[in-house]
Each structure stands twice: as C-alpha cells, then as structure tokens.
C-alpha cells in the first residue's frame, strides 16, 4: 500500500468560496479524496488557512497557492511512502511546513492530504473509515454513536444581523442516530411552522438554522422550547439546550458588547446572564461563552458548575491550549475541528488528551463546509460524545448526519 500520486484541486465550499479537494492514489489502484472546510468565526490560535490574497480572483479568497503547495511540495515528498506509516506522513508534512501554525504550506493544504490518506488506507483495506480510525489510532476505545448537536437558530457571524449569540442548539437525548435526526427534524419543522405563523422569516443561516428577527435571545429559547413541546418533546427529558456564544466576536477592549440589547457588559455580568438562562431555560451546554483568551472568566464560570462548558476558539483543537485549560480548570469539554490544527494525527491527539482529562469531546464542522462526511466516521471511530455539524437542513450539514445513519445500519 504505497502512495502513487497526490493531486489537489480548487473547489467551492457551501458559501461558494474556494477550498481544496485532494486525491490520493495508491499503487493498488485505490483512489480517495477529501475536502476541507472553512470557518467564519475563527479562533486567533487556529492553524493558518492559506488564501491567495489576490484581489483579482475570488475577492482574494482563492486557494491556488495551497493547491500548488500540495502538488509541487508535499506530493513529491510523500509519493512512494507506505500507508502503514500514516503517522509519519503527518509528521513529514508538519516538518516540511516547519512553522508553529502551518503558515508556510497552509493547514488547509496539509489537512486535505492527511484526511485523503486516511480514507485511502481504509478503502484499500476494504474497511469503513471509522473502523480504520478506530483500529489504527485507538485500539482500546470502542466506536460509539455520538449525541447530535443541532443548531436550529443561527445568529452572530453566521446570519450577521440579529442575535449576538451565534448558535442556539438542541441535543436529542439518544445515541441512536435515526431517533436523533427524527427528533431534530420534527422540532426543526415545528419551529418553521411557528415562524411562518408569526410572519417571521424562515430563511436559514450558514449552518442551516433559522435566523428570524426575534427581539431577544430569550425569544429564541422560548420559540425552541414551545415548538418542541408542540411536537411532544420535553426540554431535558427528550432533548437538552445549548448555546455557542462565539463570544470572541463580540468582545472589545475588555467588554462584551451586546448589539441587540445595546449594552456593554463585563465578564462578571456575562456570567450572571449565563446563570440566568441556565436556570430559566435549563440550558445544559455552553460553548465559547467568553473571549478566547479570557481564561479568568472561563474559570470563574466553571466554578459555578454549568453541566457542559465547551472550549472551541478557546482551545482550537490544540493540546498546548488544552493543557493550559486543564491547569486553570477552565472547561470540561472541547470542540474538535481538524482544520483548526491541520492533521488527522494532531486531531486524534487532542481527542485522546481530552479523554485522559475526563472531558467530553464534540467533533465539529465549520460554517463553510463541503459534502465530505469524514467527520462522521471520525466521530464514531473515535467514540466521541457529541457531533455538531449544523441544523437539519443544507446537504453539506446532513451529509455527516446521514453518514451516521449509514454507519448505524452497518454500512
Ligand atoms: P465557524 O463556526 O466555523 O464559523 O468558526 C463554528 C463554531 O464556532 O462552532
Ligand atoms: Zn463554536
């Protein structure tokens, strides 16, 4: 099982922006490809997504430099490498890049090769990708179906006009993917019906959640809880509520600026606000509720014991930041986004470290996605607790949930 050829091309993501798809061809004839996603509310500690910055192409967002880096720099080094040594492949690319944050070759370039190589290895062995991931990287961990996190109402940078909070999330309380998508879909369509009745917009944001002109965050919770109730589902019993505040996006000069309420508040006041919604709407999961370097407020809030406190931009799937968070007691869960760190190997290391810490793990998409369903296999094969790949609409989101249904059906 040796690599014969690697070829990257420029394709478009769900926002119509360029991204990479890379093909890996093995000497036994196996061909596999993988595409990489792109964030909007990106963390400043993420690995670098290389863009051409050429204003004459795609408003500067082209990825031809990254494509050329795969084809001209990475490919010649990896051709003839045996896939029995996948770890080495990632290590070689990290060394070839030579920077802390993959800014020379681009994390988008490197990850597209890394993921495609894992897929090729699985395909060549004629086993599902999740099984390959499980056997190659984990051994002792059992594959398991994650709970799904559907962000049914979108705000922040993903809708860009209404809520300061970026995502309002429902988490069906089942590990059976067919039941989970059914609960999600029924609640989603009940929300849609209620919005129509109120003559509010049913247009969706980047991640497939509704983005209506409600008057407050509270109204979003009420809408979700009421819509779920009408479908026979109870908060906490059948589903739990979560938010991803993406708070770095509304933090400036040591203040949190809530446009909707037209006020600037301190971290301490924001903690009080979160505690209020925790009590009032039984919010269970809190993601990125403070700015990505505001360790102090993360730790303060953690002491007040929210059930699930998840670091996304806070950790950036980076084990060094996770170590800091563990020492400071900042969170008890981590978002896992392969493109925040740039290789499958480093992504797996972050999952393993989280498990060692006893943290919950949530494999997550980006707001700019593709039809690639690699994340579903990763989530199941790594036995993570949650998967978060958007709402119940838009096929780039559903590709991941549908893949989990396939896996549940033994496919
Ligand atoms: P992003 O948002 O992909 O735009 O960063 C997703 C998230 O914050 O979870
Ligand atoms: Zn997030």
PDB file of N, CA, C and O in Angstrom, residues 41-94:
ATOM      1  N   UNK A  41     -16.199  32.450  12.171  1.00  0.00           N
ATOM      2  CA  UNK A  41     -15.842  32.983  13.487  1.00  0.00           C
ATOM      3  C   UNK A  41     -14.624  32.197  13.973  1.00  0.00           C
ATOM      4  O   UNK A  41     -14.682  31.446  14.931  1.00  0.00           O
ATOM      5  N   UNK A  42     -13.520  32.384  13.270  1.00  0.00           N
ATOM      6  CA  UNK A  42     -12.329  31.573  13.543  1.00  0.00           C
ATOM      7  C   UNK A  42     -11.604  32.048  14.807  1.00  0.00           C
ATOM      8  O   UNK A  42     -11.619  33.234  15.142  1.00  0.00           O
ATOM      9  N   UNK A  43     -10.955  31.100  15.483  1.00  0.00           N
ATOM     10  CA  UNK A  43     -10.150  31.441  16.650  1.00  0.00           C
ATOM     11  C   UNK A  43      -8.803  31.982  16.203  1.00  0.00           C
ATOM     12  O   UNK A  43      -8.262  31.544  15.190  1.00  0.00           O
ATOM     13  N   UNK A  44      -8.250  32.921  16.979  1.00  0.00           N
ATOM     14  CA  UNK A  44      -6.980  33.503  16.533  1.00  0.00           C
ATOM     15  C   UNK A  44      -5.815  32.539  16.757  1.00  0.00           C
ATOM     16  O   UNK A  44      -4.718  32.772  16.274  1.00  0.00           O
ATOM     17  N   UNK A  45      -6.044  31.445  17.492  1.00  0.00           N
ATOM     18  CA  UNK A  45      -4.959  30.483  17.725  1.00  0.00           C
ATOM     19  C   UNK A  45      -5.046  29.278  16.797  1.00  0.00           C
ATOM     20  O   UNK A  45      -4.387  28.270  17.015  1.00  0.00           O
ATOM     21  N   UNK A  46      -5.879  29.382  15.777  1.00  0.00           N
ATOM     22  CA  UNK A  46      -6.001  28.274  14.828  1.00  0.00           C
ATOM     23  C   UNK A  46      -4.778  28.200  13.905  1.00  0.00           C
ATOM     24  O   UNK A  46      -4.118  29.208  13.651  1.00  0.00           O
ATOM     25  N   UNK A  47      -4.543  27.008  13.355  1.00  0.00           N
ATOM     26  CA  UNK A  47      -3.542  26.872  12.298  1.00  0.00           C
ATOM     27  C   UNK A  47      -4.006  27.708  11.095  1.00  0.00           C
ATOM     28  O   UNK A  47      -5.202  27.966  10.931  1.00  0.00           O
ATOM     29  N   UNK A  48      -3.052  28.119  10.274  1.00  0.00           N
ATOM     30  CA  UNK A  48      -3.355  29.095   9.220  1.00  0.00           C
ATOM     31  C   UNK A  48      -4.005  28.469   7.985  1.00  0.00           C
ATOM     32  O   UNK A  48      -3.537  27.469   7.455  1.00  0.00           O
ATOM     33  N   UNK A  49      -5.100  29.088   7.571  1.00  0.00           N
ATOM     34  CA  UNK A  49      -5.764  28.689   6.322  1.00  0.00           C
ATOM     35  C   UNK A  49      -5.169  29.583   5.236  1.00  0.00           C
ATOM     36  O   UNK A  49      -5.377  30.797   5.241  1.00  0.00           O
ATOM     37  N   UNK A  50      -4.416  28.983   4.330  1.00  0.00           N
ATOM     38  CA  UNK A  50      -3.705  29.778   3.328  1.00  0.00           C
ATOM     39  C   UNK A  50      -4.646  30.206   2.201  1.00  0.00           C
ATOM     40  O   UNK A  50      -5.278  29.375   1.562  1.00  0.00           O
ATOM     41  N   UNK A  51      -4.743  31.498   1.998  1.00  0.00           N
ATOM     42  CA  UNK A  51      -5.557  32.062   0.901  1.00  0.00           C
ATOM     43  C   UNK A  51      -4.636  32.895   0.023  1.00  0.00           C
ATOM     44  O   UNK A  51      -3.661  33.487   0.503  1.00  0.00           O
ATOM     45  N   UNK A  52      -4.981  33.002  -1.263  1.00  0.00           N
ATOM     46  CA  UNK A  52      -4.063  33.649  -2.212  1.00  0.00           C
ATOM     47  C   UNK A  52      -3.910  35.155  -1.998  1.00  0.00           C
ATOM     48  O   UNK A  52      -2.902  35.742  -2.363  1.00  0.00           O
ATOM     49  N   UNK A  53      -4.925  35.800  -1.457  1.00  0.00           N
ATOM     50  CA  UNK A  53      -4.936  37.270  -1.273  1.00  0.00           C
ATOM     51  C   UNK A  53      -4.791  37.990  -2.597  1.00  0.00           C
ATOM     52  O   UNK A  53      -4.282  39.111  -2.643  1.00  0.00           O
ATOM     53  N   UNK A  54      -5.206  37.364  -3.668  1.00  0.00           N
ATOM     54  CA  UNK A  54      -5.149  38.009  -4.983  1.00  0.00           C
ATOM     55  C   UNK A  54      -6.529  38.596  -5.263  1.00  0.00           C
ATOM     56  O   UNK A  54      -7.477  37.869  -5.556  1.00  0.00           O
ATOM     57  N   UNK A  55      -6.655  39.924  -5.182  1.00  0.00           N
ATOM     58  CA  UNK A  55      -7.996  40.530  -5.301  1.00  0.00           C
ATOM     59  C   UNK A  55      -8.661  40.260  -6.649  1.00  0.00           C
ATOM     60  O   UNK A  55      -9.875  40.420  -6.789  1.00  0.00           O
ATOM     61  N   UNK A  56      -7.880  39.832  -7.634  1.00  0.00           N
ATOM     62  CA  UNK A  56      -8.470  39.599  -8.957  1.00  0.00           C
ATOM     63  C   UNK A  56      -9.167  38.237  -9.056  1.00  0.00           C
ATOM     64  O   UNK A  56      -9.881  37.967 -10.010  1.00  0.00           O
ATOM     65  N   UNK A  57      -8.927  37.373  -8.075  1.00  0.00           N
ATOM     66  CA  UNK A  57      -9.591  36.056  -8.083  1.00  0.00           C
ATOM     67  C   UNK A  57     -10.380  35.877  -6.787  1.00  0.00           C
ATOM     68  O   UNK A  57      -9.824  35.997  -5.703  1.00  0.00           O
ATOM     69  N   UNK A  58     -11.653  35.539  -6.893  1.00  0.00           N
ATOM     70  CA  UNK A  58     -12.486  35.201  -5.730  1.00  0.00           C
ATOM     71  C   UNK A  58     -12.321  36.202  -4.574  1.00  0.00           C
ATOM     72  O   UNK A  58     -12.253  35.801  -3.411  1.00  0.00           O
ATOM     73  N   UNK A  59     -12.207  37.471  -4.895  1.00  0.00           N
ATOM     74  CA  UNK A  59     -12.051  38.520  -3.874  1.00  0.00           C
ATOM     75  C   UNK A  59     -10.897  38.209  -2.915  1.00  0.00           C
ATOM     76  O   UNK A  59     -10.979  38.497  -1.719  1.00  0.00           O
ATOM     77  N   UNK A  60      -9.873  37.612  -3.415  1.00  0.00           N
ATOM     78  CA  UNK A  60      -8.687  37.325  -2.589  1.00  0.00           C
ATOM     79  C   UNK A  60      -8.728  35.961  -1.902  1.00  0.00           C
ATOM     80  O   UNK A  60      -7.770  35.552  -1.255  1.00  0.00           O
ATOM     81  N   UNK A  61      -9.871  35.252  -2.040  1.00  0.00           N
ATOM     82  CA  UNK A  61     -10.030  34.008  -1.265  1.00  0.00           C
ATOM     83  C   UNK A  61      -9.589  32.736  -1.997  1.00  0.00           C
ATOM     84  O   UNK A  61      -9.773  31.627  -1.484  1.00  0.00           O
ATOM     85  N   UNK A  62      -9.014  32.882  -3.188  1.00  0.00           N
ATOM     86  CA  UNK A  62      -8.541  31.699  -3.922  1.00  0.00           C
ATOM     87  C   UNK A  62      -7.572  30.866  -3.085  1.00  0.00           C
ATOM     88  O   UNK A  62      -6.953  31.371  -2.141  1.00  0.00           O
ATOM     89  N   UNK A  63      -7.450  29.576  -3.430  1.00  0.00           N
ATOM     90  CA  UNK A  63      -6.520  28.717  -2.669  1.00  0.00           C
ATOM     91  C   UNK A  63      -5.503  28.046  -3.605  1.00  0.00           C
ATOM     92  O   UNK A  63      -5.023  26.955  -3.335  1.00  0.00           O
ATOM     93  N   UNK A  64      -5.163  28.740  -4.700  1.00  0.00           N
ATOM     94  CA  UNK A  64      -4.229  28.134  -5.650  1.00  0.00           C
ATOM     95  C   UNK A  64      -2.826  27.932  -5.063  1.00  0.00           C
ATOM     96  O   UNK A  64      -2.140  26.984  -5.407  1.00  0.00           O
ATOM     97  N   UNK A  65      -2.437  28.829  -4.157  1.00  0.00           N
ATOM     98  CA  UNK A  65      -1.118  28.645  -3.520  1.00  0.00           C
ATOM     99  C   UNK A  65      -1.123  27.344  -2.723  1.00  0.00           C
ATOM    100  O   UNK A  65      -0.168  26.568  -2.793  1.00  0.00           O
ATOM    101  N   UNK A  66      -2.200  27.125  -1.978  1.00  0.00           N
ATOM    102  CA  UNK A  66      -2.301  25.890  -1.170  1.00  0.00           C
ATOM    103  C   UNK A  66      -2.354  24.671  -2.087  1.00  0.00           C
ATOM    104  O   UNK A  66      -1.724  23.646  -1.810  1.00  0.00           O
ATOM    105  N   UNK A  67      -3.099  24.782  -3.187  1.00  0.00           N
ATOM    106  CA  UNK A  67      -3.178  23.682  -4.160  1.00  0.00           C
ATOM    107  C   UNK A  67      -1.779  23.378  -4.698  1.00  0.00           C
ATOM    108  O   UNK A  67      -1.348  22.222  -4.749  1.00  0.00           O
ATOM    109  N   UNK A  68      -1.055  24.421  -5.073  1.00  0.00           N
ATOM    110  CA  UNK A  68       0.311  24.219  -5.594  1.00  0.00           C
ATOM    111  C   UNK A  68       1.247  23.652  -4.526  1.00  0.00           C
ATOM    112  O   UNK A  68       2.130  22.865  -4.841  1.00  0.00           O
ATOM    113  N   UNK A  69       1.022  24.062  -3.280  1.00  0.00           N
ATOM    114  CA  UNK A  69       1.856  23.507  -2.207  1.00  0.00           C
ATOM    115  C   UNK A  69       1.666  21.997  -2.094  1.00  0.00           C
ATOM    116  O   UNK A  69       2.618  21.262  -1.843  1.00  0.00           O
ATOM    117  N   UNK A  70       0.413  21.534  -2.269  1.00  0.00           N
ATOM    118  CA  UNK A  70       0.179  20.084  -2.252  1.00  0.00           C
ATOM    119  C   UNK A  70       0.851  19.448  -3.462  1.00  0.00           C
ATOM    120  O   UNK A  70       1.619  18.483  -3.326  1.00  0.00           O
ATOM    121  N   UNK A  71       0.577  19.993  -4.632  1.00  0.00           N
ATOM    122  CA  UNK A  71       1.032  19.329  -5.869  1.00  0.00           C
ATOM    123  C   UNK A  71       2.548  19.412  -6.084  1.00  0.00           C
ATOM    124  O   UNK A  71       3.158  18.475  -6.588  1.00  0.00           O
ATOM    125  N   UNK A  72       3.140  20.547  -5.688  1.00  0.00           N
ATOM    126  CA  UNK A  72       4.564  20.742  -6.009  1.00  0.00           C
ATOM    127  C   UNK A  72       5.511  20.480  -4.845  1.00  0.00           C
ATOM    128  O   UNK A  72       6.682  20.184  -5.051  1.00  0.00           O
ATOM    129  N   UNK A  73       5.020  20.648  -3.612  1.00  0.00           N
ATOM    130  CA  UNK A  73       5.940  20.500  -2.467  1.00  0.00           C
ATOM    131  C   UNK A  73       5.633  19.229  -1.658  1.00  0.00           C
ATOM    132  O   UNK A  73       6.527  18.441  -1.369  1.00  0.00           O
ATOM    133  N   UNK A  74       4.352  19.045  -1.311  1.00  0.00           N
ATOM    134  CA  UNK A  74       4.003  17.889  -0.457  1.00  0.00           C
ATOM    135  C   UNK A  74       4.051  16.588  -1.259  1.00  0.00           C
ATOM    136  O   UNK A  74       4.678  15.603  -0.836  1.00  0.00           O
ATOM    137  N   UNK A  75       3.397  16.572  -2.419  1.00  0.00           N
ATOM    138  CA  UNK A  75       3.285  15.320  -3.198  1.00  0.00           C
ATOM    139  C   UNK A  75       4.647  14.666  -3.479  1.00  0.00           C
ATOM    140  O   UNK A  75       4.828  13.474  -3.189  1.00  0.00           O
ATOM    141  N   UNK A  76       5.641  15.405  -3.999  1.00  0.00           N
ATOM    142  CA  UNK A  76       6.917  14.744  -4.298  1.00  0.00           C
ATOM    143  C   UNK A  76       7.554  14.080  -3.074  1.00  0.00           C
ATOM    144  O   UNK A  76       8.254  13.083  -3.194  1.00  0.00           O
ATOM    145  N   UNK A  77       7.315  14.637  -1.876  1.00  0.00           N
ATOM    146  CA  UNK A  77       7.905  14.061  -0.652  1.00  0.00           C
ATOM    147  C   UNK A  77       7.158  12.804  -0.198  1.00  0.00           C
ATOM    148  O   UNK A  77       7.716  11.959   0.498  1.00  0.00           O
ATOM    149  N   UNK A  78       5.859  12.721  -0.519  1.00  0.00           N
ATOM    150  CA  UNK A  78       5.057  11.616   0.027  1.00  0.00           C
ATOM    151  C   UNK A  78       4.875  10.447  -0.940  1.00  0.00           C
ATOM    152  O   UNK A  78       4.497   9.350  -0.519  1.00  0.00           O
ATOM    153  N   UNK A  79       5.114  10.681  -2.221  1.00  0.00           N
ATOM    154  CA  UNK A  79       4.957   9.599  -3.186  1.00  0.00           C
ATOM    155  C   UNK A  79       5.950   8.485  -2.838  1.00  0.00           C
ATOM    156  O   UNK A  79       7.084   8.745  -2.447  1.00  0.00           O
ATOM    157  N   UNK A  80       5.455   7.274  -2.895  1.00  0.00           N
ATOM    158  CA  UNK A  80       6.207   6.054  -2.537  1.00  0.00           C
ATOM    159  C   UNK A  80       6.191   5.750  -1.043  1.00  0.00           C
ATOM    160  O   UNK A  80       6.692   4.713  -0.621  1.00  0.00           O
ATOM    161  N   UNK A  81       5.605   6.639  -0.230  1.00  0.00           N
ATOM    162  CA  UNK A  81       5.520   6.356   1.208  1.00  0.00           C
ATOM    163  C   UNK A  81       4.457   5.279   1.452  1.00  0.00           C
ATOM    164  O   UNK A  81       3.397   5.298   0.835  1.00  0.00           O
ATOM    165  N   UNK A  82       4.755   4.376   2.369  1.00  0.00           N
ATOM    166  CA  UNK A  82       3.786   3.321   2.675  1.00  0.00           C
ATOM    167  C   UNK A  82       2.721   3.863   3.624  1.00  0.00           C
ATOM    168  O   UNK A  82       3.028   4.569   4.590  1.00  0.00           O
ATOM    169  N   UNK A  83       1.453   3.490   3.373  1.00  0.00           N
ATOM    170  CA  UNK A  83       0.381   3.985   4.245  1.00  0.00           C
ATOM    171  C   UNK A  83       0.317   3.226   5.560  1.00  0.00           C
ATOM    172  O   UNK A  83      -0.508   3.515   6.411  1.00  0.00           O
ATOM    173  N   UNK A  84       1.151   2.197   5.710  1.00  0.00           N
ATOM    174  CA  UNK A  84       1.226   1.562   7.032  1.00  0.00           C
ATOM    175  C   UNK A  84       1.803   2.567   8.041  1.00  0.00           C
ATOM    176  O   UNK A  84       1.683   2.380   9.233  1.00  0.00           O
ATOM    177  N   UNK A  85       2.439   3.614   7.514  1.00  0.00           N
ATOM    178  CA  UNK A  85       3.074   4.594   8.408  1.00  0.00           C
ATOM    179  C   UNK A  85       2.403   5.959   8.266  1.00  0.00           C
ATOM    180  O   UNK A  85       3.024   6.962   7.981  1.00  0.00           O
ATOM    181  N   UNK A  86       1.083   5.934   8.514  1.00  0.00           N
ATOM    182  CA  UNK A  86       0.306   7.176   8.361  1.00  0.00           C
ATOM    183  C   UNK A  86       0.778   8.308   9.272  1.00  0.00           C
ATOM    184  O   UNK A  86       0.783   9.468   8.876  1.00  0.00           O
ATOM    185  N   UNK A  87       1.131   7.948  10.500  1.00  0.00           N
ATOM    186  CA  UNK A  87       1.607   8.960  11.445  1.00  0.00           C
ATOM    187  C   UNK A  87       2.800   9.712  10.873  1.00  0.00           C
ATOM    188  O   UNK A  87       2.940  10.918  11.032  1.00  0.00           O
ATOM    189  N   UNK A  88       3.641   8.922  10.202  1.00  0.00           N
ATOM    190  CA  UNK A  88       4.848   9.509   9.634  1.00  0.00           C
ATOM    191  C   UNK A  88       4.508  10.495   8.520  1.00  0.00           C
ATOM    192  O   UNK A  88       5.165  11.515   8.347  1.00  0.00           O
ATOM    193  N   UNK A  89       3.456  10.152   7.789  1.00  0.00           N
ATOM    194  CA  UNK A  89       3.013  11.040   6.716  1.00  0.00           C
ATOM    195  C   UNK A  89       2.643  12.425   7.287  1.00  0.00           C
ATOM    196  O   UNK A  89       3.075  13.455   6.782  1.00  0.00           O
ATOM    197  N   UNK A  90       1.860  12.418   8.384  1.00  0.00           N
ATOM    198  CA  UNK A  90       1.502  13.698   9.008  1.00  0.00           C
ATOM    199  C   UNK A  90       2.744  14.402   9.549  1.00  0.00           C
ATOM    200  O   UNK A  90       2.905  15.611   9.403  1.00  0.00           O
ATOM    201  N   UNK A  91       3.619  13.632  10.176  1.00  0.00           N
ATOM    202  CA  UNK A  91       4.845  14.208  10.745  1.00  0.00           C
ATOM    203  C   UNK A  91       5.706  14.848   9.650  1.00  0.00           C
ATOM    204  O   UNK A  91       6.206  15.966   9.800  1.00  0.00           O
ATOM    205  N   UNK A  92       5.815  14.132   8.501  1.00  0.00           N
ATOM    206  CA  UNK A  92       6.601  14.661   7.380  1.00  0.00           C
ATOM    207  C   UNK A  92       6.054  16.006   6.907  1.00  0.00           C
ATOM    208  O   UNK A  92       6.804  16.937   6.625  1.00  0.00           O
ATOM    209  N   UNK A  93       4.727  16.092   6.837  1.00  0.00           N
ATOM    210  CA  UNK A  93       4.128  17.353   6.367  1.00  0.00           C
ATOM    211  C   UNK A  93       4.349  18.473   7.383  1.00  0.00           C
ATOM    212  O   UNK A  93       4.590  19.624   7.003  1.00  0.00           O
ATOM    213  N   UNK A  94       4.247  18.118   8.675  1.00  0.00           N
ATOM    214  CA  UNK A  94       4.476  19.130   9.725  1.00  0.00           C
ATOM    215  C   UNK A  94       5.916  19.654   9.615  1.00  0.00           C
ATOM    216  O   UNK A  94       6.170  20.857   9.655  1.00  0.00           O
TER     217      UNK A  94
END
